[in-house]
């Protein structure tokens, strides 16, 4: 079986939002008995990780993007002290403490994920956003819309009481626009992007890139 078909089969489960990889693989093998097991398919998929990451975030023209982050825990918080996952760190999210990583992403107003980074959970959102900004020219210099966690020059964010300059925030438009990225993250959670059954950083990266590719393919 070719690698292209193998990647397509890995993406098919996420496109059709089936929750269990092994059961989905058994369903596919009812018609194709020559399919490899889920473990074999996932192992072969890791060979194409770098190329898949490049395909998932091509350069394109954008007028505005929404930036935000979501936690990617590698274990339950009570097991964090015993976890030896490489690179994982303690961080804080809207739902409390998290041990693992965070997904930082740019999302367009139509819901497509155009760029993302996976970084340790202890890094501040603004710090990682500067890494995302390195590819700002590749997307034709879009306007970046964030929340109060991105209160710095160069971003559109809701002003605080002591903000002394115009942040470009429109109360009649930007709050509704910010809901788009929350909807996108909810879809990624349904695709089990937060599943903690991961032992290496490459397998975590593969899970993330497959979820993002499947999400973008499902966009109208």
Coordinates of N, CA and C in Angstrom, one line a residue:
X1 N 0.8 -1.2 0.0 CA 0.0 0.0 0.0 C 0.9 1.2 0.0
X2 N 0.5 2.2 -0.8 CA 1.3 3.4 -0.9 C 1.1 4.3 0.3
X3 N 2.1 5.1 0.6 CA 2.1 6.0 1.7 C 0.9 7.0 1.6
X4 N 0.7 7.5 0.4 CA -0.4 8.5 0.2 C -1.8 7.9 0.6
X5 N -2.0 6.6 0.2 CA -3.3 6.0 0.5 C -3.3 5.7 2.0
X6 N -2.2 5.4 2.6 CA -2.1 5.2 4.1 C -2.5 6.5 4.8
X7 N -2.0 7.6 4.4 CA -2.3 8.9 5.1 C -3.8 9.2 4.9
X8 N -4.3 8.9 3.7 CA -5.7 9.2 3.4 C -6.6 8.3 4.4
X9 N -6.2 7.1 4.6 CA -7.0 6.3 5.6 C -6.9 6.8 7.0
X10 N -5.7 7.3 7.4 CA -5.6 7.9 8.7 C -6.5 9.1 8.8
X11 N -6.6 9.9 7.8 CA -7.4 11.1 7.8 C -8.9 10.8 7.7
X12 N -9.2 9.7 7.1 CA -10.6 9.4 7.0 C -11.4 9.2 8.3
X13 N -10.7 8.7 9.3 CA -11.4 8.5 10.6 C -11.7 9.9 11.2
X14 N -10.8 10.8 11.0 CA -11.0 12.2 11.6 C -12.1 12.9 10.8
X15 N -12.1 12.8 9.5 CA -13.1 13.5 8.6 C -14.5 13.0 9.0
X16 N -14.6 11.7 9.2 CA -15.9 11.1 9.5 C -16.2 11.0 11.0
X17 N -15.2 11.6 11.8 CA -15.4 11.8 13.3 C -15.7 10.5 14.0
X18 N -15.0 9.5 13.6 CA -15.1 8.2 14.4 C -14.2 8.2 15.6
X19 N -14.8 7.9 16.8 CA -14.0 8.1 18.0 C -12.9 7.1 18.3
X20 N -13.0 5.9 17.7 CA -12.1 4.8 18.1 C -11.3 4.3 16.9
X21 N -9.9 4.6 16.9 CA -9.1 4.2 15.8 C -9.1 2.8 15.5
X22 N -9.0 1.9 16.5 CA -8.9 0.5 16.2 C -10.2 -0.1 15.6
X23 N -11.4 0.4 16.1 CA -12.6 0.0 15.5 C -12.8 0.5 14.1
X24 N -12.4 1.7 13.8 CA -12.4 2.3 12.5 C -11.6 1.4 11.5
X25 N -10.4 1.0 12.0 CA -9.5 0.2 11.2 C -10.2 -1.1 10.9
X26 N -10.8 -1.7 11.8 CA -11.5 -3.0 11.6 C -12.6 -2.9 10.6
X27 N -13.3 -1.7 10.6 CA -14.4 -1.5 9.7 C -13.8 -1.4 8.3
X28 N -12.7 -0.7 8.1 CA -12.1 -0.6 6.8 C -11.6 -2.0 6.3
X29 N -11.1 -2.8 7.2 CA -10.5 -4.1 6.8 C -11.6 -5.1 6.4
X30 N -12.9 -4.8 6.6 CA -13.9 -5.7 6.2 C -13.9 -5.8 4.6
X31 N -13.6 -4.7 4.0 CA -13.5 -4.7 2.5 C -12.1 -4.8 2.0
X32 N -11.1 -4.4 2.7 CA -9.7 -4.4 2.3 C -8.9 -5.2 3.3
X33 N -8.8 -6.5 3.1 CA -8.1 -7.3 4.0 C -6.6 -7.1 4.1
X34 N -6.1 -6.4 3.1 CA -4.6 -6.2 3.0 C -4.2 -4.9 3.8
X35 N -5.1 -4.3 4.5 CA -4.7 -3.1 5.2 C -3.9 -3.4 6.4
X36 N -2.9 -2.6 6.7 CA -2.0 -2.8 7.9 C -2.8 -2.5 9.1
X37 N -2.3 -2.9 10.2 CA -3.0 -2.6 11.5 C -2.8 -1.1 11.8
X38 N -3.6 -0.7 12.8 CA -3.6 0.8 13.1 C -2.2 1.2 13.6
X39 N -1.6 0.3 14.4 CA -0.2 0.6 14.9 C 0.8 0.7 13.8
X40 N 0.7 -0.2 12.8 CA 1.6 -0.2 11.7 C 1.4 1.1 10.8
X41 N 0.1 1.4 10.6 CA -0.2 2.6 9.9 C 0.3 3.9 10.5
X42 N 0.1 4.0 11.8 CA 0.6 5.2 12.6 C 2.1 5.3 12.6
X43 N 2.8 4.1 12.7 CA 4.2 4.1 12.6 C 4.8 4.6 11.3
X44 N 4.2 4.1 10.2 CA 4.6 4.5 8.9 C 4.2 6.0 8.6
X45 N 3.1 6.5 9.2 CA 2.8 7.9 9.1 C 3.8 8.8 9.7
X46 N 4.5 8.4 10.7 CA 5.5 9.2 11.3 C 6.7 9.5 10.4
X47 N 6.9 8.7 9.4 CA 8.0 8.9 8.5 C 7.7 10.2 7.6
X48 N 6.4 10.5 7.4 CA 6.0 11.6 6.6 C 5.6 12.8 7.5
X49 N 6.1 12.9 8.7 CA 5.6 13.9 9.6 C 6.0 15.3 9.1
X50 N 7.3 15.5 8.8 CA 7.8 16.8 8.4 C 7.1 17.3 7.1
X51 N 6.9 16.4 6.2 CA 6.2 16.8 5.0 C 4.7 17.1 5.2
X52 N 4.1 16.3 6.1 CA 2.7 16.6 6.4 C 2.5 18.0 7.1
X53 N 3.5 18.3 8.0 CA 3.4 19.6 8.6 C 3.6 20.7 7.6
X54 N 4.4 20.5 6.6 CA 4.6 21.6 5.6 C 3.3 21.7 4.7
X55 N 2.7 20.6 4.4 CA 1.5 20.6 3.6 C 0.3 21.3 4.4
X56 N 0.3 21.1 5.7 CA -0.8 21.6 6.5 C -0.8 23.1 6.6
X57 N 0.3 23.8 6.4 CA 0.4 25.2 6.6 C 1.1 25.9 5.4
X58 N 0.5 25.9 4.2 CA 1.1 26.5 3.1 C 0.9 28.0 3.1
X59 N 1.8 28.7 2.4 CA 1.7 30.2 2.4 C 0.4 30.6 1.6
X60 N -0.3 31.6 2.0 CA -1.5 32.0 1.3 C -1.8 33.5 1.8
X61 N -2.6 34.1 1.0 CA -3.0 35.5 1.3 C -4.2 35.6 2.3
X62 N -4.0 36.3 3.4 CA -5.0 36.5 4.4 C -5.1 38.0 4.8
X63 N -6.3 38.4 5.0 CA -6.5 39.8 5.4 C -6.5 40.0 6.9
X64 N -7.0 38.9 7.6 CA -7.0 38.9 9.1 C -7.1 37.5 9.6
X65 N -6.4 37.3 10.7 CA -6.4 36.0 11.3 C -6.7 36.1 12.8
X66 N -7.2 35.0 13.4 CA -7.5 35.0 14.9 C -6.5 34.1 15.5
X67 N -5.9 34.6 16.6 CA -4.8 33.8 17.3 C -5.3 33.4 18.6
X68 N -5.0 32.2 19.0 CA -5.3 31.7 20.4 C -4.6 30.4 20.6
X69 N -4.8 29.8 21.8 CA -4.1 28.6 22.2 C -5.0 27.7 22.9
X70 N -4.7 26.4 22.9 CA -5.5 25.4 23.6 C -4.5 24.4 24.2
X71 N -4.8 23.9 25.4 CA -3.9 22.9 26.1 C -3.9 21.5 25.4
X72 N -2.8 20.9 25.4 CA -2.6 19.5 24.9 C -2.0 18.7 26.1
X73 N -2.8 18.2 27.0 CA -2.2 17.5 28.1 C -1.7 16.1 27.7
X74 N -0.6 15.7 28.3 CA -0.1 14.4 28.0 C -0.4 13.4 29.1
X75 N -1.0 13.9 30.2 CA -1.4 13.0 31.3 C -2.3 13.8 32.2
X76 N -3.0 13.1 33.1 CA -3.8 13.8 34.1 C -3.0 14.6 35.0
X77 N -3.5 15.8 35.5 CA -2.7 16.6 36.4 C -2.1 15.8 37.6
X78 N -2.9 14.9 38.2 CA -2.4 14.2 39.4 C -1.2 13.3 39.1
X79 N -1.0 13.0 37.8 CA 0.1 12.1 37.5 C 1.3 12.9 36.9
X80 N 1.2 14.2 36.9 CA 2.3 15.0 36.3 C 3.6 14.8 36.9
X81 N 3.7 14.6 38.2 CA 5.0 14.4 38.9 C 5.7 13.1 38.5
X82 N 4.9 12.1 38.1 CA 5.5 10.8 37.7 C 5.7 10.7 36.1
X83 N 5.2 11.7 35.4 CA 5.2 11.6 33.9 C 6.6 12.0 33.4
X84 N 7.1 11.2 32.5 CA 8.5 11.5 31.9 C 8.4 11.8 30.4
X85 N 7.2 12.4 30.0 CA 7.1 12.7 28.6 C 8.1 13.8 28.2
X86 N 8.8 13.6 27.1 CA 9.9 14.5 26.8 C 9.4 15.9 26.4
X87 N 9.9 17.0 27.1 CA 9.5 18.3 26.8 C 8.3 18.9 27.5
X88 N 7.5 18.0 28.1 CA 6.3 18.4 28.8 C 6.6 19.3 30.0
X89 N 5.7 20.3 30.2 CA 5.9 21.3 31.3 C 4.5 21.6 31.9
X90 N 4.6 22.1 33.1 CA 3.4 22.6 33.8 C 3.0 23.9 33.2
X91 N 1.7 24.1 32.9 CA 1.2 25.3 32.5 C -0.2 25.6 33.0
X92 N -0.8 26.7 32.6 CA -2.2 27.0 33.1 C -3.0 27.4 32.0
X93 N -4.3 26.9 32.0 CA -5.2 27.2 31.0 C -6.5 27.7 31.6
X94 N -7.5 27.9 30.8 CA -8.8 28.4 31.3 C -9.5 27.3 32.2
X95 N -9.1 26.1 32.0 CA -9.7 25.0 32.7 C -8.8 24.5 33.9
X96 N -7.8 25.3 34.2 CA -6.9 24.9 35.3 C -5.5 24.5 34.9
X97 N -4.8 23.9 35.8 CA -3.4 23.4 35.5 C -3.4 22.3 34.5
X98 N -2.4 22.3 33.7 CA -2.2 21.3 32.6 C -0.8 20.9 32.5
X99 N -0.5 19.7 32.4 CA 0.9 19.2 32.2 C 1.0 18.7 30.8
X100 N 1.9 19.3 30.0 CA 2.0 18.9 28.6 C 2.4 20.0 27.7
X101 N 1.6 20.2 26.7 CA 1.9 21.2 25.7 C 0.7 22.1 25.4
X102 N 0.9 23.1 24.6 CA -0.2 23.9 24.1 C -0.1 24.0 22.6
X103 N -1.3 24.1 22.0 CA -1.4 24.3 20.5 C -1.7 25.8 20.3
X104 N -0.9 26.5 19.6 CA -1.1 27.9 19.2 C -1.3 28.0 17.7
X105 N -2.4 28.6 17.4 CA -2.8 28.6 16.0 C -3.4 29.9 15.5
X106 N -3.2 30.1 14.2 CA -3.9 31.2 13.4 C -5.1 30.6 12.7
X107 N -6.2 31.2 12.8 CA -7.5 30.7 12.2 C -8.1 31.8 11.4
X108 N -8.5 31.6 10.2 CA -9.2 32.6 9.4 C -10.6 32.8 9.8
X109 N -11.3 33.8 9.3 CA -12.7 34.0 9.6 C -13.6 32.9 9.1
X110 N -13.1 32.2 8.1 CA -13.9 31.1 7.6 C -13.7 29.8 8.3
X111 N -12.7 29.8 9.3 CA -12.5 28.6 10.1 C -11.4 27.7 9.7
X112 N -10.6 28.1 8.7 CA -9.4 27.3 8.3 C -8.2 27.6 9.2
X113 N -7.5 26.6 9.6 CA -6.2 26.8 10.3 C -5.1 26.9 9.4
X114 N -4.5 28.1 9.3 CA -3.4 28.4 8.3 C -2.0 28.3 8.9
X115 N -1.9 28.3 10.2 CA -0.6 28.1 10.8 C -0.7 27.7 12.3
X116 N 0.2 26.9 12.8 CA 0.1 26.5 14.1 C 1.5 26.1 14.6
X117 N 1.6 26.0 16.0 CA 2.9 25.6 16.6 C 2.5 24.8 17.9
X118 N 3.2 23.8 18.2 CA 3.0 23.0 19.4 C 4.2 23.3 20.3
X119 N 4.0 23.9 21.5 CA 5.0 24.3 22.4 C 4.7 23.9 23.8
X120 N 5.7 23.8 24.7 CA 5.5 23.4 26.1 C 4.5 24.3 26.7
X121 N 3.7 23.8 27.7 CA 2.6 24.6 28.2 C 3.0 25.7 29.1
X122 N 4.3 25.8 29.5 CA 4.7 26.9 30.4 C 5.0 28.1 29.6
X123 N 5.1 28.1 28.3 CA 5.4 29.3 27.5 C 4.2 30.2 27.4
X124 N 4.3 31.5 27.6 CA 3.2 32.4 27.5 C 2.7 32.5 26.0
X125 N 1.4 32.8 25.9 CA 0.9 32.9 24.6 C 1.6 34.0 23.7
X126 N 1.9 35.1 24.3 CA 2.5 36.2 23.6 C 3.9 35.7 23.1
X127 N 4.6 35.0 23.9 CA 6.0 34.5 23.5 C 5.9 33.6 22.3
X128 N 5.0 32.7 22.3 CA 4.8 31.8 21.1 C 4.3 32.6 19.9
X129 N 3.4 33.6 20.1 CA 2.9 34.3 19.0 C 3.9 35.0 18.2
X130 N 5.0 35.4 18.9 CA 6.2 36.0 18.2 C 6.8 35.0 17.2
X131 N 6.8 33.7 17.6 CA 7.3 32.7 16.7 C 6.3 32.6 15.5
X132 N 5.0 32.6 15.7 CA 4.1 32.6 14.6 C 4.3 33.8 13.7
X133 N 4.6 34.9 14.3 CA 4.8 36.1 13.5 C 5.9 36.1 12.5
X134 N 6.9 35.1 12.7 CA 8.0 35.0 11.7 C 7.5 34.7 10.3
X135 N 6.3 34.1 10.2 CA 5.8 33.8 8.9 C 4.7 34.8 8.5
X136 N 4.7 35.9 9.2 CA 3.7 36.9 8.9 C 3.7 37.4 7.4
X137 N 4.9 37.6 6.8 CA 4.9 38.0 5.4 C 4.4 36.9 4.5
X138 N 4.5 35.6 4.9 CA 4.0 34.5 4.0 C 2.5 34.5 3.8
X139 N 1.8 35.2 4.7 CA 0.4 35.3 4.6 C -0.1 36.7 4.3
X140 N 0.8 37.5 3.6 CA 0.5 38.9 3.1 C 0.2 39.8 4.2
X141 N 0.8 39.7 5.4 CA 0.7 40.6 6.5 C -0.7 40.8 7.0
X142 N -1.4 39.8 7.5 CA -2.7 39.9 8.0 C -2.8 40.6 9.3
X143 N -4.0 41.2 9.6 CA -4.3 41.8 10.9 C -4.5 40.6 11.9
X144 N -3.9 40.7 13.0 CA -3.9 39.6 14.0 C -4.9 40.0 15.1
X145 N -5.9 39.2 15.4 CA -6.9 39.5 16.4 C -6.8 38.5 17.5
X146 N -6.5 39.0 18.7 CA -6.3 38.2 19.9 C -7.3 38.5 21.0
X147 N -7.1 37.9 22.2 CA -7.9 38.3 23.3 C -7.0 39.1 24.3
X148 N -7.3 39.2 25.5 CA -6.6 40.1 26.5 C -5.2 39.5 26.8
X149 N -5.0 38.2 26.4 CA -3.7 37.6 26.6 C -2.7 38.1 25.6
X150 N -3.1 38.8 24.6 CA -2.2 39.3 23.5 C -2.2 40.8 23.5
X151 N -2.2 41.4 24.7 CA -2.2 42.9 24.8 C -0.8 43.5 24.6
X152 N -0.5 43.6 23.4 CA 0.8 44.3 23.0 C 0.6 44.9 21.6
X153 N 1.6 45.7 21.2 CA 1.5 46.4 20.0 C 1.6 45.4 18.8
X154 N 0.8 45.7 17.8 CA 0.7 44.8 16.6 C -0.4 43.9 16.6
X155 N -1.2 43.8 17.7 CA -2.4 42.9 17.8 C -3.6 43.8 18.0
X156 N -4.7 43.2 17.5 CA -6.1 43.8 17.8 C -6.6 43.0 19.0
X157 N -6.9 43.7 20.1 CA -7.3 43.0 21.3 C -8.3 43.9 22.1
X158 N -9.2 43.3 23.0 CA -10.1 44.2 23.8 C -9.3 45.0 24.7
X159 N -9.4 46.3 24.7 CA -8.6 47.2 25.6 C -8.9 47.0 27.0
X160 N -7.9 47.2 27.9 CA -8.1 47.2 29.3 C -8.3 48.6 29.8
X161 N -8.6 48.8 31.1 CA -8.9 50.1 31.6 C -7.7 51.1 31.5
X162 N -6.5 50.6 31.6 CA -5.4 51.4 31.6 C -4.7 51.5 30.2
X163 N -5.4 51.0 29.1 CA -4.9 51.1 27.8 C -5.0 52.5 27.3
X164 N -3.9 53.1 26.8 CA -3.9 54.5 26.4 C -3.8 54.7 24.9
X165 N -4.0 53.7 24.1 CA -4.0 53.8 22.7 C -5.1 53.0 22.1
X166 N -5.5 53.3 20.8 CA -6.5 52.5 20.2 C -6.0 51.1 19.7
X167 N -6.6 50.1 20.3 CA -6.2 48.7 19.9 C -6.8 48.2 18.7
X168 N -7.7 48.9 18.1 CA -8.4 48.5 16.9 C -9.6 47.6 17.1
X169 N -9.9 47.4 18.4 CA -11.0 46.5 18.7 C -12.4 47.1 18.4
X170 N -13.2 46.3 17.7 CA -14.6 46.7 17.4 C -15.5 45.9 18.2
X171 N -16.2 46.4 19.2 CA -17.1 45.6 20.1 C -18.2 45.0 19.3
X172 N -18.6 45.6 18.2 CA -19.7 45.0 17.4 C -19.3 43.9 16.4
X173 N -18.0 43.7 16.3 CA -17.6 42.7 15.3 C -16.6 41.6 15.8
X174 N -15.6 42.1 16.5 CA -14.5 41.2 16.9 C -15.0 40.1 18.0
X175 N -15.8 40.4 18.9 CA -16.3 39.3 19.8 C -16.9 38.1 19.1
X176 N -17.7 38.4 18.1 CA -18.3 37.3 17.3 C -17.2 36.6 16.5
X177 N -16.3 37.4 16.0 CA -15.2 36.8 15.2 C -14.3 35.9 16.1
X178 N -14.1 36.2 17.3 CA -13.3 35.4 18.2 C -14.0 34.1 18.5
X179 N -15.3 34.0 18.4 CA -16.0 32.7 18.6 C -15.6 31.7 17.6
X180 N -15.2 32.2 16.4 CA -14.8 31.2 15.3 C -13.7 30.3 15.8
X181 N -12.6 30.8 16.4 CA -11.5 30.0 16.8 C -11.9 29.0 17.9
X182 N -12.9 29.5 18.8 CA -13.3 28.6 19.8 C -14.1 27.4 19.2
X183 N -14.9 27.7 18.2 CA -15.6 26.6 17.5 C -14.6 25.6 16.8
X184 N -13.5 26.2 16.3 CA -12.5 25.3 15.6 C -11.8 24.4 16.7
X185 N -11.5 25.0 17.8 CA -10.8 24.2 18.8 C -11.8 23.1 19.4
X186 N -13.0 23.4 19.5 CA -14.0 22.4 19.9 C -14.1 21.2 18.9
X187 N -14.0 21.6 17.6 CA -13.9 20.5 16.6 C -12.7 19.6 16.8
X188 N -11.5 20.3 17.1 CA -10.3 19.5 17.3 C -10.4 18.6 18.5
X189 N -11.1 19.1 19.5 CA -11.2 18.2 20.7 C -12.1 17.0 20.4
X190 N -13.1 17.2 19.6 CA -14.0 16.1 19.2 C -13.2 15.1 18.3
X191 N -12.1 15.6 17.6 CA -11.3 14.7 16.9 C -10.2 14.0 17.8
X192 N -10.3 14.1 19.1 CA -9.5 13.5 20.1 C -8.0 14.0 20.0
X193 N -7.9 15.3 19.7 CA -6.5 15.8 19.7 C -5.9 15.9 21.1
X194 N -6.8 15.8 22.1 CA -6.3 15.8 23.5 C -6.2 14.4 24.1
X195 N -6.3 13.4 23.3 CA -6.1 12.1 23.8 C -4.7 11.9 24.4
X196 N -4.7 11.3 25.6 CA -3.4 11.3 26.3 C -2.6 10.0 26.0
X197 N -3.1 9.2 25.0 CA -2.4 7.9 24.7 C -1.3 8.2 23.7
X198 N -0.3 9.0 24.2 CA 0.8 9.4 23.4 C 2.1 9.2 24.2
X199 N 3.1 8.7 23.7 CA 4.3 8.4 24.4 C 5.5 9.2 23.9
X200 N 5.5 9.7 22.7 CA 6.6 10.5 22.2 C 6.2 11.8 21.6
X201 N 7.1 12.7 21.4 CA 6.7 14.0 20.9 C 6.3 13.9 19.4
X202 N 7.0 13.0 18.7 CA 6.6 12.8 17.2 C 5.2 12.2 17.1
X203 N 4.8 11.3 17.9 CA 3.4 10.8 17.8 C 2.4 11.9 18.2
X204 N 2.8 12.8 19.1 CA 1.9 13.9 19.4 C 1.8 14.9 18.3
X205 N 2.9 15.2 17.6 CA 2.9 16.1 16.5 C 2.1 15.4 15.3
X206 N 2.2 14.1 15.1 CA 1.5 13.5 14.1 C 0.0 13.6 14.3
X207 N -0.4 13.4 15.6 CA -1.8 13.4 15.9 C -2.4 14.8 15.6
X208 N -1.6 15.9 16.0 CA -2.0 17.2 15.8 C -2.1 17.6 14.3
X209 N -1.1 17.2 13.5 CA -1.1 17.6 12.1 C -2.2 16.8 11.4
X210 N -2.5 15.6 11.7 CA -3.6 14.8 11.1 C -5.0 15.5 11.4
X211 N -5.1 15.9 12.7 CA -6.4 16.6 13.1 C -6.6 17.9 12.3
X212 N -5.5 18.6 12.1 CA -5.6 19.9 11.4 C -5.9 19.7 10.0
X213 N -5.2 18.7 9.3 CA -5.4 18.4 7.9 C -6.9 18.0 7.7
X214 N -7.4 17.1 8.6 CA -8.8 16.7 8.5 C -9.7 17.8 8.7
X215 N -9.5 18.7 9.6 CA -10.3 19.9 9.8 C -10.4 20.7 8.6
X216 N -9.2 21.0 8.0 CA -9.2 21.9 6.8 C -9.8 21.2 5.6
X217 N -9.7 19.9 5.5 CA -10.3 19.2 4.4 C -11.8 19.2 4.5
X218 N -12.3 19.3 5.7 CA -13.8 19.2 5.9 C -14.4 20.6 5.7
X219 N -13.6 21.7 5.6 CA -14.1 23.0 5.4 C -14.9 23.1 4.1
X220 N -16.0 23.8 4.0 CA -16.7 24.0 2.7 C -15.9 24.8 1.7

